[in-house]
Short mmCIF file of C-alpha atoms and ligand atoms in Angstrom, two decimals:
data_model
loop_
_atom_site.label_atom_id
_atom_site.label_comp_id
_atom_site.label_asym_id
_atom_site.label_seq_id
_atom_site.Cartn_x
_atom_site.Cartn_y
_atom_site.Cartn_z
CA UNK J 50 -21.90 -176.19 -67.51
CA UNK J 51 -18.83 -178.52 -68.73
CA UNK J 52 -16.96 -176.61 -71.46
CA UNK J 53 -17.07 -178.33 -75.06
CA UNK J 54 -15.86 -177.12 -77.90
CA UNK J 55 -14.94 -178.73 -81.46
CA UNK J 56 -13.30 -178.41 -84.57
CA UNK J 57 -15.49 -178.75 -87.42
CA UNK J 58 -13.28 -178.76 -90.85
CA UNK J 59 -15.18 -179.76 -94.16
CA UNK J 60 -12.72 -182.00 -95.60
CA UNK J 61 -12.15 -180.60 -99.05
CA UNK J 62 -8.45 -179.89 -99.05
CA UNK J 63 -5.68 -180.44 -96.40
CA UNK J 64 -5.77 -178.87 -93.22
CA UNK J 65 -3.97 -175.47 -93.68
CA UNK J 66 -2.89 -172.92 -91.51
CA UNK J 67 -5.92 -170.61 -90.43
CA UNK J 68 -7.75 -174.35 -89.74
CA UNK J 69 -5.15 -175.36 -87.74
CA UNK J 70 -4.93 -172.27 -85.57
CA UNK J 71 -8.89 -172.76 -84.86
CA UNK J 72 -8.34 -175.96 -84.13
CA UNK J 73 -5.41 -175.13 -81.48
CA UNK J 74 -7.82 -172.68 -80.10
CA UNK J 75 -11.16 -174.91 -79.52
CA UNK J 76 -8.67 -177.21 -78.02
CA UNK J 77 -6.89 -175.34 -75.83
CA UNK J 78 -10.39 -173.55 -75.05
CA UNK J 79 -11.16 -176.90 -73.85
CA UNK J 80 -7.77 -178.04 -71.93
CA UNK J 81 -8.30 -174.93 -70.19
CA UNK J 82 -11.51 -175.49 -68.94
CA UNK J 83 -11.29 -179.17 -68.44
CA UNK J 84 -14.02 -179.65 -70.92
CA UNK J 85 -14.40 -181.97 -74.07
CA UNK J 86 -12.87 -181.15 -77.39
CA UNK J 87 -14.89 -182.67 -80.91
CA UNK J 88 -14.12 -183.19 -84.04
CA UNK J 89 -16.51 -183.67 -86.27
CA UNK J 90 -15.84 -183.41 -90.05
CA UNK J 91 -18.66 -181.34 -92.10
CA UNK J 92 -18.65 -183.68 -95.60
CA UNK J 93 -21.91 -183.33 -96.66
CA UNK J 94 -20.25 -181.45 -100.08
CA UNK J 95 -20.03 -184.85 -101.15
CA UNK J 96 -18.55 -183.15 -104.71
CA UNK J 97 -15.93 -181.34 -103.15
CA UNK J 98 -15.60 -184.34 -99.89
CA UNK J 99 -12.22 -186.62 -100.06
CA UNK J 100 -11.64 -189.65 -97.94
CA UNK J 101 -7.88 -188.24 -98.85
CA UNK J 102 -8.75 -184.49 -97.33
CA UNK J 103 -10.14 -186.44 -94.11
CA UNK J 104 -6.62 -188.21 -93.78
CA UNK J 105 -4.78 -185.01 -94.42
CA UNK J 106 -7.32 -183.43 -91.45
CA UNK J 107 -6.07 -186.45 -89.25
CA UNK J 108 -2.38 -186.36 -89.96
CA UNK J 109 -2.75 -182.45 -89.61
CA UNK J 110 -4.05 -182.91 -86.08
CA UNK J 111 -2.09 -185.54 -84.79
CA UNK J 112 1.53 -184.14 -85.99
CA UNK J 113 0.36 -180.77 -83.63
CA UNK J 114 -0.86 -183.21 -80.98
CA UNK J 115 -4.38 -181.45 -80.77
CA UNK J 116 -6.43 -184.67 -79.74
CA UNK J 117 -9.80 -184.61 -79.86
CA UNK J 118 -12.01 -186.49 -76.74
CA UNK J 119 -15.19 -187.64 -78.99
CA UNK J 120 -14.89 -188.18 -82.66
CA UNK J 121 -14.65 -187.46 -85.58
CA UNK J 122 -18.36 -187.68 -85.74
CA UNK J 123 -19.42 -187.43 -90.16
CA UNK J 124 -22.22 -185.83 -91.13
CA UNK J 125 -22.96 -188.08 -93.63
CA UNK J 126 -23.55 -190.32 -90.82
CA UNK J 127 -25.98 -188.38 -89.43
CA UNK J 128 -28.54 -187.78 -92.06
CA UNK J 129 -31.66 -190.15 -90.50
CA UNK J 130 -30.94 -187.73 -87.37
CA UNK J 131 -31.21 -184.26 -89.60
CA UNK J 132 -33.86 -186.39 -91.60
CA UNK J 133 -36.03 -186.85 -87.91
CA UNK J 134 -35.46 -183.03 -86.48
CA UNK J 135 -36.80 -181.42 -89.98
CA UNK J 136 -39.70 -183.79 -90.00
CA UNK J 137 -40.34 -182.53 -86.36
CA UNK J 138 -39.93 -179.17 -87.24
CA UNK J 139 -42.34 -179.71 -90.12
CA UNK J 140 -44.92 -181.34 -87.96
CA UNK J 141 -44.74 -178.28 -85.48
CA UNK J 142 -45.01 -175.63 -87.96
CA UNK J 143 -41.37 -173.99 -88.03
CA UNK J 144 -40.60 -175.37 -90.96
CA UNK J 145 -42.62 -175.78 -94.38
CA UNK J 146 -42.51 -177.22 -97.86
CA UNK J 147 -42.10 -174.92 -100.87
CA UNK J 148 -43.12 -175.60 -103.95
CA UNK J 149 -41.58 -172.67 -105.76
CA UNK J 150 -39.33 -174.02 -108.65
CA UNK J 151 -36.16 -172.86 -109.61
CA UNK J 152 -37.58 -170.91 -112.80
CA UNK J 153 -39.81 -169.17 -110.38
CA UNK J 154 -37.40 -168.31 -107.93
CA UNK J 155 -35.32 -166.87 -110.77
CA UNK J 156 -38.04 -165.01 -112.25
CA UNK J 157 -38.80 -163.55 -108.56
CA UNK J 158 -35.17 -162.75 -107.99
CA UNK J 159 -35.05 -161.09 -111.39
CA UNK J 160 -38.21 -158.81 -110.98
CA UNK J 161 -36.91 -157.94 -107.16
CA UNK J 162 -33.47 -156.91 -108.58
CA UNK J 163 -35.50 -155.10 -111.53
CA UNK J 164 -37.00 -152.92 -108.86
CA UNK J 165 -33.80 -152.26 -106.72
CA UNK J 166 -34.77 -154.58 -104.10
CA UNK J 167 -32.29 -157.05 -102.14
CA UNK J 168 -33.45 -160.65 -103.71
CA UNK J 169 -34.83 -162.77 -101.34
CA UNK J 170 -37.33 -165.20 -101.50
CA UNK J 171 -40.42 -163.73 -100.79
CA UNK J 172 -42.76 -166.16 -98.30
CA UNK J 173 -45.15 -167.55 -100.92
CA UNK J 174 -45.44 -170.83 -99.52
CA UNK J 175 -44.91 -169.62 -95.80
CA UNK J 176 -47.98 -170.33 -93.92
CA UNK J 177 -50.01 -167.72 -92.14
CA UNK J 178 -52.70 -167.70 -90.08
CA UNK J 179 -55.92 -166.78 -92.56
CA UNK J 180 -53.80 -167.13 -95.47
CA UNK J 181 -54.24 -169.33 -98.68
CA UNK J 182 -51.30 -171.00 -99.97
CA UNK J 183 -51.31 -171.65 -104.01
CA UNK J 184 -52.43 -175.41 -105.01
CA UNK J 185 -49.64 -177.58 -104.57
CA UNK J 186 -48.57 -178.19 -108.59
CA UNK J 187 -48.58 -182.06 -109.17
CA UNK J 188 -45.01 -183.89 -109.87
CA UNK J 189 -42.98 -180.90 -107.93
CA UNK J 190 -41.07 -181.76 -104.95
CA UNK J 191 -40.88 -179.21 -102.28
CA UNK J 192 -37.90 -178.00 -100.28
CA UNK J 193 -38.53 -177.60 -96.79
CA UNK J 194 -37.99 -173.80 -95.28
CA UNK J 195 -37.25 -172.42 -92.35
CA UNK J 196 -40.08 -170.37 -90.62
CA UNK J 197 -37.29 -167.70 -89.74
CA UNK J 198 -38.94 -164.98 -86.96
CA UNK J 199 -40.62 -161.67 -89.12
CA UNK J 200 -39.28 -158.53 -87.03
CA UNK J 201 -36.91 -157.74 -84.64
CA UNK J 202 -33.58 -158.56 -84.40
CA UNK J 203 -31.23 -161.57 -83.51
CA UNK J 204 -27.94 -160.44 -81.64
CA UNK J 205 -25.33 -162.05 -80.00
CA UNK J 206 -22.35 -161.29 -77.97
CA UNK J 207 -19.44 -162.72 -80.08
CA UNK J 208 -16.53 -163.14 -77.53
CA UNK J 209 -13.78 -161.74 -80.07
CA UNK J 210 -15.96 -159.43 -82.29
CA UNK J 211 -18.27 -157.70 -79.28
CA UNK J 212 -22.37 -157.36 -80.03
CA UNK J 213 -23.45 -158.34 -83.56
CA UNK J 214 -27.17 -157.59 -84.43
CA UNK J 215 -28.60 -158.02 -87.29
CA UNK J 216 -32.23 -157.29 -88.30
CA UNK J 217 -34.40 -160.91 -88.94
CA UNK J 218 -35.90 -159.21 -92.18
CA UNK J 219 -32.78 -159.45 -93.43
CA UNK J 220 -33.03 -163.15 -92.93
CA UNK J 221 -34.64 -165.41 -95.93
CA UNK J 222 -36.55 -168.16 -94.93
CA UNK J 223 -33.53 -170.42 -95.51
CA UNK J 224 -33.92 -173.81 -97.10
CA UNK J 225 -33.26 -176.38 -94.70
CA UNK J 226 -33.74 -179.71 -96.94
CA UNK J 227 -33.37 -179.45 -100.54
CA UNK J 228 -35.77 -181.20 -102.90
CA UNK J 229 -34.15 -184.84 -102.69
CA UNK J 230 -34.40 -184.57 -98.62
CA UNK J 231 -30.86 -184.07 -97.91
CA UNK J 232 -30.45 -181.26 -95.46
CA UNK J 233 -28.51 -178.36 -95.70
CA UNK J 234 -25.42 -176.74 -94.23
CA UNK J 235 -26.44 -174.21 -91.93
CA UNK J 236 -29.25 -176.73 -90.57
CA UNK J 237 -26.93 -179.91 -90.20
CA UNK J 238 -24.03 -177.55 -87.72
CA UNK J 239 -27.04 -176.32 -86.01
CA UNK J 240 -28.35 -179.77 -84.81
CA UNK J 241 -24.88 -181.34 -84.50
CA UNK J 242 -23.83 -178.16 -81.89
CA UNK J 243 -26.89 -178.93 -80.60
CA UNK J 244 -26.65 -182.91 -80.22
CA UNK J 245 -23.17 -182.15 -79.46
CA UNK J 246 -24.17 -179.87 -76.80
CA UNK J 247 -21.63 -177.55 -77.89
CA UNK J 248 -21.07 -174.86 -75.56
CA UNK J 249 -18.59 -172.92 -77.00
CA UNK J 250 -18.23 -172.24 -81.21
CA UNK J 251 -14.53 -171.23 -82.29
CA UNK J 252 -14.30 -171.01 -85.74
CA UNK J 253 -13.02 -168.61 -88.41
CA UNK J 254 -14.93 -165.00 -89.45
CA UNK J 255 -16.07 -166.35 -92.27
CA UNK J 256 -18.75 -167.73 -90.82
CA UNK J 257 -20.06 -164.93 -88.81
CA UNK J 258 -22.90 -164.13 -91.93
CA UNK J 259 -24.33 -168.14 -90.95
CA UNK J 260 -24.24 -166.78 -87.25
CA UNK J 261 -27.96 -165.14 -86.91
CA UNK J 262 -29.35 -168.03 -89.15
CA UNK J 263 -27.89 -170.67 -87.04
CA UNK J 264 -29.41 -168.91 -83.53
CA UNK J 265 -32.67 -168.84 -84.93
CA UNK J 266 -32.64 -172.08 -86.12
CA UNK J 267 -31.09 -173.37 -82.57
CA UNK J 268 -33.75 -171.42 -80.91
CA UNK J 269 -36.79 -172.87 -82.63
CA UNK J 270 -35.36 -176.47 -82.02
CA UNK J 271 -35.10 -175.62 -78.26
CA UNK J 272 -31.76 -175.75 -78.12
CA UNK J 273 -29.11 -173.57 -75.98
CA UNK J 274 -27.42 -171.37 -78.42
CA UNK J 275 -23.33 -171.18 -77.77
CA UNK J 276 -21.20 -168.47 -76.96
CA UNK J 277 -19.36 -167.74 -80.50
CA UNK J 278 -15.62 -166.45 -81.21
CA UNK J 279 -15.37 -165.88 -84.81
CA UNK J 280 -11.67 -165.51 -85.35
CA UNK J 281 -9.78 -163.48 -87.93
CA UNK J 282 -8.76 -164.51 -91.02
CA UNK J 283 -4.88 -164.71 -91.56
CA UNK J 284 -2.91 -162.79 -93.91
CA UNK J 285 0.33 -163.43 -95.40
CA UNK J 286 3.44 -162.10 -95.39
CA UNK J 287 2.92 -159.00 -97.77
CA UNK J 288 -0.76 -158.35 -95.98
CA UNK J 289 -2.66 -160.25 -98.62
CA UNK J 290 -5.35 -162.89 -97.72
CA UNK J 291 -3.27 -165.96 -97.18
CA UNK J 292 -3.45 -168.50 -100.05
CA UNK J 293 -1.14 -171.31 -101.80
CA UNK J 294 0.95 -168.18 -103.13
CA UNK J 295 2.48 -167.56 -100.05
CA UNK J 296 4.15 -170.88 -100.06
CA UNK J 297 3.37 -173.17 -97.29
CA UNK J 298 -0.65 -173.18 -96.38
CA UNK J 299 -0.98 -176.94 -95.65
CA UNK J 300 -0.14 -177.78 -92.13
CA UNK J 301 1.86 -180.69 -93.29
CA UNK J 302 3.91 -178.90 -95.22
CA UNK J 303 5.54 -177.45 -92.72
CA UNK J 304 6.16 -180.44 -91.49
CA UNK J 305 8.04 -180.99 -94.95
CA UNK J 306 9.83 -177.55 -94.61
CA UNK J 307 11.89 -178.63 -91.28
CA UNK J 308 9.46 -176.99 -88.76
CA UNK J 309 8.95 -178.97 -84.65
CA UNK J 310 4.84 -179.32 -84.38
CA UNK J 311 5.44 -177.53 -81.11
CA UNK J 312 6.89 -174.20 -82.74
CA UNK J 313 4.34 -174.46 -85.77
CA UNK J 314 1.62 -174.83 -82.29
CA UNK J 315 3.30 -171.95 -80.25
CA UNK J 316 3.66 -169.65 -83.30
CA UNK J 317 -0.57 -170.28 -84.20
CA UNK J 318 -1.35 -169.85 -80.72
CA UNK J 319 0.22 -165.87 -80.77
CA UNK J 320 -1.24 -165.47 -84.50
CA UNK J 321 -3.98 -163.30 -83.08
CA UNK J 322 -3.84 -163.92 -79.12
CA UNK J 323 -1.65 -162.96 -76.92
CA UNK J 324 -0.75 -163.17 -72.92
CA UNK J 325 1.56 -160.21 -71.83
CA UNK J 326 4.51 -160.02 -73.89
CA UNK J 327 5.17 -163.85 -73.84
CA UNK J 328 6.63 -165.44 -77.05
CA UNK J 329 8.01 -168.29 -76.21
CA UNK J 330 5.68 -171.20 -74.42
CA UNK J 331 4.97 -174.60 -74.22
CA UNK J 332 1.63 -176.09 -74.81
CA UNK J 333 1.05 -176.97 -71.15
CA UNK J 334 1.54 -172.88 -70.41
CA UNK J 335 -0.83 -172.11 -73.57
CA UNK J 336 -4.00 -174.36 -72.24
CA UNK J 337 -3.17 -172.71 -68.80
CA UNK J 338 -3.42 -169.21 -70.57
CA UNK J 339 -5.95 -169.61 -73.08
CA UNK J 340 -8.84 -167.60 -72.92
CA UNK J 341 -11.16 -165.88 -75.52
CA UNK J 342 -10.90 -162.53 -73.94
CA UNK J 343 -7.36 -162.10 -75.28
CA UNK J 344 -8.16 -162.95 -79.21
CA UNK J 345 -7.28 -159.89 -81.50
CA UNK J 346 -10.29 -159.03 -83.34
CA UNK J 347 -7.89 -157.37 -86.35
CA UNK J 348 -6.78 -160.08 -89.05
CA UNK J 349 -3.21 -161.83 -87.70
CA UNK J 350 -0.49 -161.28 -90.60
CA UNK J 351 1.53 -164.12 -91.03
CA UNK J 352 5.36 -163.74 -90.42
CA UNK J 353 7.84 -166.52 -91.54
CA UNK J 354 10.76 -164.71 -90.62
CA UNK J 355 9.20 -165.08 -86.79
CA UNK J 356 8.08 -168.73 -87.12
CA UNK J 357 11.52 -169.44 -88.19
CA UNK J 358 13.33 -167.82 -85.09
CA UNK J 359 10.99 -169.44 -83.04
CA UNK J 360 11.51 -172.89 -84.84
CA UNK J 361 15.05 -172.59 -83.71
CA UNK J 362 14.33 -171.61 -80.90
CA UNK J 363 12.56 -175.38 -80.44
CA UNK J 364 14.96 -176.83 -81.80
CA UNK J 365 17.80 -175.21 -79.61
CA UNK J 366 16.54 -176.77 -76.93
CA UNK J 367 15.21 -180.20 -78.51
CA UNK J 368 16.05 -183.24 -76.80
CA UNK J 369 18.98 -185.17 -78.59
CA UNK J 370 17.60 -187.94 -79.72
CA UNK J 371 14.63 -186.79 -80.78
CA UNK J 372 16.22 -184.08 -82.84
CA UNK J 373 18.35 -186.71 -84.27
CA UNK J 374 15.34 -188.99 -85.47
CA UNK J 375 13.36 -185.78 -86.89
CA UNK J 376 16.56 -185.10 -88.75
CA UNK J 377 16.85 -188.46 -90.22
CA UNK J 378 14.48 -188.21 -92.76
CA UNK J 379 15.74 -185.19 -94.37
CA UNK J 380 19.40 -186.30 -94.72
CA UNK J 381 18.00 -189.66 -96.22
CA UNK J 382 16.26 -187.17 -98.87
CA UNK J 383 19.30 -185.79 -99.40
CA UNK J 384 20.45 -189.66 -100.31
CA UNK J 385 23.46 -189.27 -97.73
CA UNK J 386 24.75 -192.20 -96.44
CA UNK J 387 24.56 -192.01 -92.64
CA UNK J 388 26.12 -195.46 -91.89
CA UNK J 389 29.01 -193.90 -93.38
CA UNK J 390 29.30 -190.70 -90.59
CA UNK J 391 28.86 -190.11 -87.28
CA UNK J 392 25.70 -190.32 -85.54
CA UNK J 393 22.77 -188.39 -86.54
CA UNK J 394 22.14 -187.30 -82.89
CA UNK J 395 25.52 -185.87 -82.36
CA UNK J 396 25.29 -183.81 -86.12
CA UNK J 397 22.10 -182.65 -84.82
CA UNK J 398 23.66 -181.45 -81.37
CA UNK J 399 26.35 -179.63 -83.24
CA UNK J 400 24.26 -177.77 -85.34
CA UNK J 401 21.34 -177.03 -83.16
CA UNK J 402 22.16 -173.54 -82.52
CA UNK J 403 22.77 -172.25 -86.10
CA UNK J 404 19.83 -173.51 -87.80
CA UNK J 405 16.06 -172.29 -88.11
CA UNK J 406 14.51 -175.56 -89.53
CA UNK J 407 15.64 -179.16 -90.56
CA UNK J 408 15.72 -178.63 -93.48
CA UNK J 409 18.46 -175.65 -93.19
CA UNK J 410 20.54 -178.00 -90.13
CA UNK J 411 20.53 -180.91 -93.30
CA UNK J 412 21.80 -178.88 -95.30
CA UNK J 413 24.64 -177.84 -93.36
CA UNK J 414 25.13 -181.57 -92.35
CA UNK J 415 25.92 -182.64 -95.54
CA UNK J 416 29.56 -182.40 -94.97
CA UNK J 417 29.85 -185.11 -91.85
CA UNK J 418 28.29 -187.94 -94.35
CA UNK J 419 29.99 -186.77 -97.23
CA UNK J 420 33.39 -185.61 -98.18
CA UNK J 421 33.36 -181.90 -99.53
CA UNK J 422 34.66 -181.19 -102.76
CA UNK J 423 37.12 -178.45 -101.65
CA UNK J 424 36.96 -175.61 -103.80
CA UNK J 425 41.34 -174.85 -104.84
CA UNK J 426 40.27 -171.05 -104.39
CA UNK J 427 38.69 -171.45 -101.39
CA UNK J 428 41.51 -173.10 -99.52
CA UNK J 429 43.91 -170.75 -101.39
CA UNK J 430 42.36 -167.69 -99.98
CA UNK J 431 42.59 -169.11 -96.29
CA UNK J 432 45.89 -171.17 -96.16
CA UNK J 433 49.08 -169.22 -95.66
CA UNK J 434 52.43 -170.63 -96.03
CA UNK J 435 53.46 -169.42 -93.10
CA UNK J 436 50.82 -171.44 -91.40
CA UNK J 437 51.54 -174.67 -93.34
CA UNK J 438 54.51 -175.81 -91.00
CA UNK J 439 52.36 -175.84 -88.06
CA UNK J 440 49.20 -177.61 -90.00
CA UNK J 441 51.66 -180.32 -90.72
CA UNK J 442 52.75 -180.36 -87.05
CA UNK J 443 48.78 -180.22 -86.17
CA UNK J 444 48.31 -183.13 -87.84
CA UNK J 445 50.96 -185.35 -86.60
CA UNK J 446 49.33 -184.39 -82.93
CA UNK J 447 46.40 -185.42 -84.33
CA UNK J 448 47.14 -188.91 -85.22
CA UNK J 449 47.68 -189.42 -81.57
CA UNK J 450 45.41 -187.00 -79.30
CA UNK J 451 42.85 -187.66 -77.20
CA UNK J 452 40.04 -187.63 -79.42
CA UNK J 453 37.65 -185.01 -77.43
CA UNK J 454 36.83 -181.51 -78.24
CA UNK J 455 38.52 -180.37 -75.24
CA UNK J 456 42.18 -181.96 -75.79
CA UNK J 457 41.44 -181.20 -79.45
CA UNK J 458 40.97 -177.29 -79.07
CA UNK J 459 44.35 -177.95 -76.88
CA UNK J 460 46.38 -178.83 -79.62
CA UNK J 461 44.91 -176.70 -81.84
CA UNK J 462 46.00 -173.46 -79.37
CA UNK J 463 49.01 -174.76 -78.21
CA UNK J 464 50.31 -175.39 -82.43
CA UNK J 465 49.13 -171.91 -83.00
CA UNK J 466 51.17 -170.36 -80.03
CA UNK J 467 54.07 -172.59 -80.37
CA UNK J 468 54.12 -170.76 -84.02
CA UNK J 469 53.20 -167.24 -83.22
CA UNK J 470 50.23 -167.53 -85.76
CA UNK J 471 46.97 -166.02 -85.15
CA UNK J 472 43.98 -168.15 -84.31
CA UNK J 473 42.37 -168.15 -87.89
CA UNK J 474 45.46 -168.76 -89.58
CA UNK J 475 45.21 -172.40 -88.84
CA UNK J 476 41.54 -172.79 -87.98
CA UNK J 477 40.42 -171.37 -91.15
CA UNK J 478 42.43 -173.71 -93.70
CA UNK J 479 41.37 -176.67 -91.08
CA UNK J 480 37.80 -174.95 -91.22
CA UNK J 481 37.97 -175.41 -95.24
CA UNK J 482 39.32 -178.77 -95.37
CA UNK J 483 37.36 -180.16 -93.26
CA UNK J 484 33.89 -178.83 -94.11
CA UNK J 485 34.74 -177.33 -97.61
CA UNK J 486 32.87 -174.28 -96.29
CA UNK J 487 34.24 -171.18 -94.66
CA UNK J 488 31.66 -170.97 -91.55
CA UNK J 489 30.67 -174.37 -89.51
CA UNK J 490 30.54 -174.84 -86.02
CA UNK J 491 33.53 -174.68 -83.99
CA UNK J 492 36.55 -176.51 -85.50
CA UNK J 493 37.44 -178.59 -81.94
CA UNK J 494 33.68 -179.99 -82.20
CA UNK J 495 33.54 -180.82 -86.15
CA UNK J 496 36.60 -182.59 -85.36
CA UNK J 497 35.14 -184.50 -82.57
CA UNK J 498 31.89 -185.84 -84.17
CA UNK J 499 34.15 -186.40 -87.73
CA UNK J 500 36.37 -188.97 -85.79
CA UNK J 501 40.08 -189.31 -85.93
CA UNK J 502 40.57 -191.29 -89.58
CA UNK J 503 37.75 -189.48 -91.44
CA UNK J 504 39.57 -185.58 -90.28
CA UNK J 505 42.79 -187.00 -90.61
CA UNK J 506 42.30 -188.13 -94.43
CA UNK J 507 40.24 -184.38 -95.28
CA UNK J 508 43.72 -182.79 -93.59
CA UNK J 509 45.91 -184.55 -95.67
CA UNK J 510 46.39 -181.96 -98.41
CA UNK J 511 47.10 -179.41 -95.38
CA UNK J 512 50.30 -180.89 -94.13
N1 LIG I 1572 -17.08 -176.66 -91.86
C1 LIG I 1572 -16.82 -175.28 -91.70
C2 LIG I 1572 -15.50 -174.92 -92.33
O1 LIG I 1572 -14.69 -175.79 -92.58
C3 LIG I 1572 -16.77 -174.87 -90.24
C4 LIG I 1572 -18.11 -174.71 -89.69
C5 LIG I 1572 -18.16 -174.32 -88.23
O2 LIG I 1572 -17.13 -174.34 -87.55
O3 LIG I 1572 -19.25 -174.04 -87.79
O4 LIG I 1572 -15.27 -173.77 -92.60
#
């Protein structure tokens, strides 16, 4: 049977973390198995249901590149379909109206908990074979019930949590249409994996209590019930359930912090699986991987400090331009003027290797669009007048070098042997002027993407 999986987020916020990482997972379950991936967006909360939280959803799923082959299907779409299966289901006796108001139910629930009992609603309107049901009361509108199964157990084999069982008289007959006709939750996933023909249900542990329901229900409506992987919940970095305290939950805000999609994708897809001892991995390599068996079933803990090497790591190896265009943006925040530096491509190159995020490589590229206030101490501390004779030399070579990193780091060694100075003695004080810092990338290369006039004028109080 053709693999097909979905993601199926209610849209009532944006699309955060643990979402995401089911998301990467249906659709690499999918890739793998050359199947079809769905999204279909659950917004039959119409309180809680934004048009904005569906865009966020979108833009969440297109910056990691998880496409989805059919969809989004709405629910809210749907309803003359859920409408047409409960009226079947009515008409062949696994489902029934109840006429039980709320007051009742209360009162039931209250007596029940009075006697130490679980509350639960207790069958009155169920039909049974030689049984009288109470007179329907006039003016009350029923809800419609599920005839859930009286005795033995529903169980399934969840492919990341092993054999769940859980006893059916544990099971209410749950309402499947409330009073005003509009279905319920648990009914309307149930006949959209079934329309669907969802073979395969990824989605997080906190649905693993709707689990039995939704097999029974699938069952009476004929349908094949999926193979389920109920995945962990994620934890922050300090163990705790992860939640807007930690920081960043919203997918798109990492986007905002400086992080590649692809190293936001390859850090979700080891959140909780794994394949050998393999960290780092494209996509491509994931969807070949991907399989359920390899899903911790212990909740993933969240580590920044990890997402952040492995950002850089993405971004080490970035292609140029590209890195240069996803840096744009953040120097523009910054309100640098780039037409007045080099290009944004060449920054990027030179700073690629020191910095875990964009955000971190802007703010070290401040300096090549800017001129750095040069702190007097700063400079004091690292300029020697013993090396000032050769700086002033330096610079007259530099008027007139080749302007390349390689006959640039020439001039620089051959001043500071011509001198008998040590290396830092000049490369420092050049280090300070020209970046107003006391660490940047190598002082040959700064030089380079600067440009002749712009170093030369940030060297003139050297010489
Ligand atoms: N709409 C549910 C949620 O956002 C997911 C339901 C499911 O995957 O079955 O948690």
């Amino acid at each position: 049977m053709p693999v097909r999986s979905r993601f199926a987020p209610s849209p009532t916020g944006f699309l955060h973390i643990g979402g995401a990482r089911t998301a990467l997972y249906a659709w690499a379950f999918a890739r793998r198995h050359a199947g079809t991936f769905i999204l279909r967006i659950e917004d039959t909360d119409v309180e809680r249901s934004t048009p904005e939280a569906v865009q966020a959803i979108l833009d969440g799923m297109q910056w990691l590149n998880l496409q989805h082959d059919e969809g989004p299907f709405f629910q809210m779409q749907r309803m003359p379909r859920y409408r047409e299966v409960i009226a079947q289901l009515l008409a062949d006796g696994r489902a029934y109206p109840c006429y039980m108001s709320a007051a009742e139910l209360d009162a039931l629930r209250e007596a029940q908990r009075a006697r130490n009992e679980k509350p639960r609603y207790d069958g009155t309107w169920r039909p049974e074979p030689g049984k009288a049901l109470p007179s329907i009361p006039e003016g009350v509108k029923p809800v419609v019930r599920f005839r859930n199964p009286v005795g033995g157990s529903v169980a399934w084999d969840d492919a990341v949590k092993g054999r769940i069982e859980i006893a059916n008289d544990e099971l209410d007959d749950l309402i499947i249409a409330r009073a005003d006709g509009t279905p319920t939750y648990n009914f309307c996933v149930c006949v959209d994996d079934w329309d669907m023909k969802i073979t395969h249900v990824i989605r997080g542990d906190d649905h693993v209590n709707n689990t039995p329901r939704q097999i029974n229900i699938l069952r009476a409506l004929g349908a094949e019930v999926p193979v389920y992987a109920h995945l962990s919940m994620i934890l922050g970095d300090d163990g705790q359930k992860l939640s807007k305290r930690h920081g960043a939950v919203s997918v798109m805000e990492y986007q905002a912090r400086g992080y590649l999609p692809e190293a936001v994708n390859n850090y979700l897809a080891r959140l909780g699986w794994s394949h050998g001892n393999d960290e780092v991995f494209s996509m491509d390599q994931f969807c070949q991987w991907f399989g359920l068996d390899h899903i911790t079933p212990s909740a993933a803990q969240f580590n920044t400090e990890k997402l952040d090497w492995l950002n850089g790591e993405y971004i080490k190896k970035a292609d140029s331009a590209r890195l240069g265009a996803l840096l744009r943006p953040f120097l523009e925040q910054a309100a640098l003027n780039l037409e007045a530096g080099p290009a944004v491509d060449r920054v990027a190159d030179l700073l690629r290797d020191r910095s875990p995020t964009l955000v971190a490589m802007a703010g070290q590229a401040h300096y090549f669009y800017a001129r750095p206030a040069v702190a007097p101490d700063l400079l004091a501390t690292h300029l020697a007048d013993a090396a000032r004779p050769a700086l002033a030399e330096l610079t007259g070579k530099l008027s007139t070098a080749e302007w390349n990193k390689a006959s640039l780091g020439a001039a620089i060694k051959a001043t500071v042997a011509a001198h008998g100075l040590k290396m830092p003695q000049i490369m420092m004080p050049l280090r300070v002027a020209l970046t107003g810092q006391g660490q940047s990338p190598s002082v040959d290369a700064v030089l380079e993407v600067l440009g002749r006039a712009e170093s030369l004028a940030r060297l003139k109080p050297l010489a």
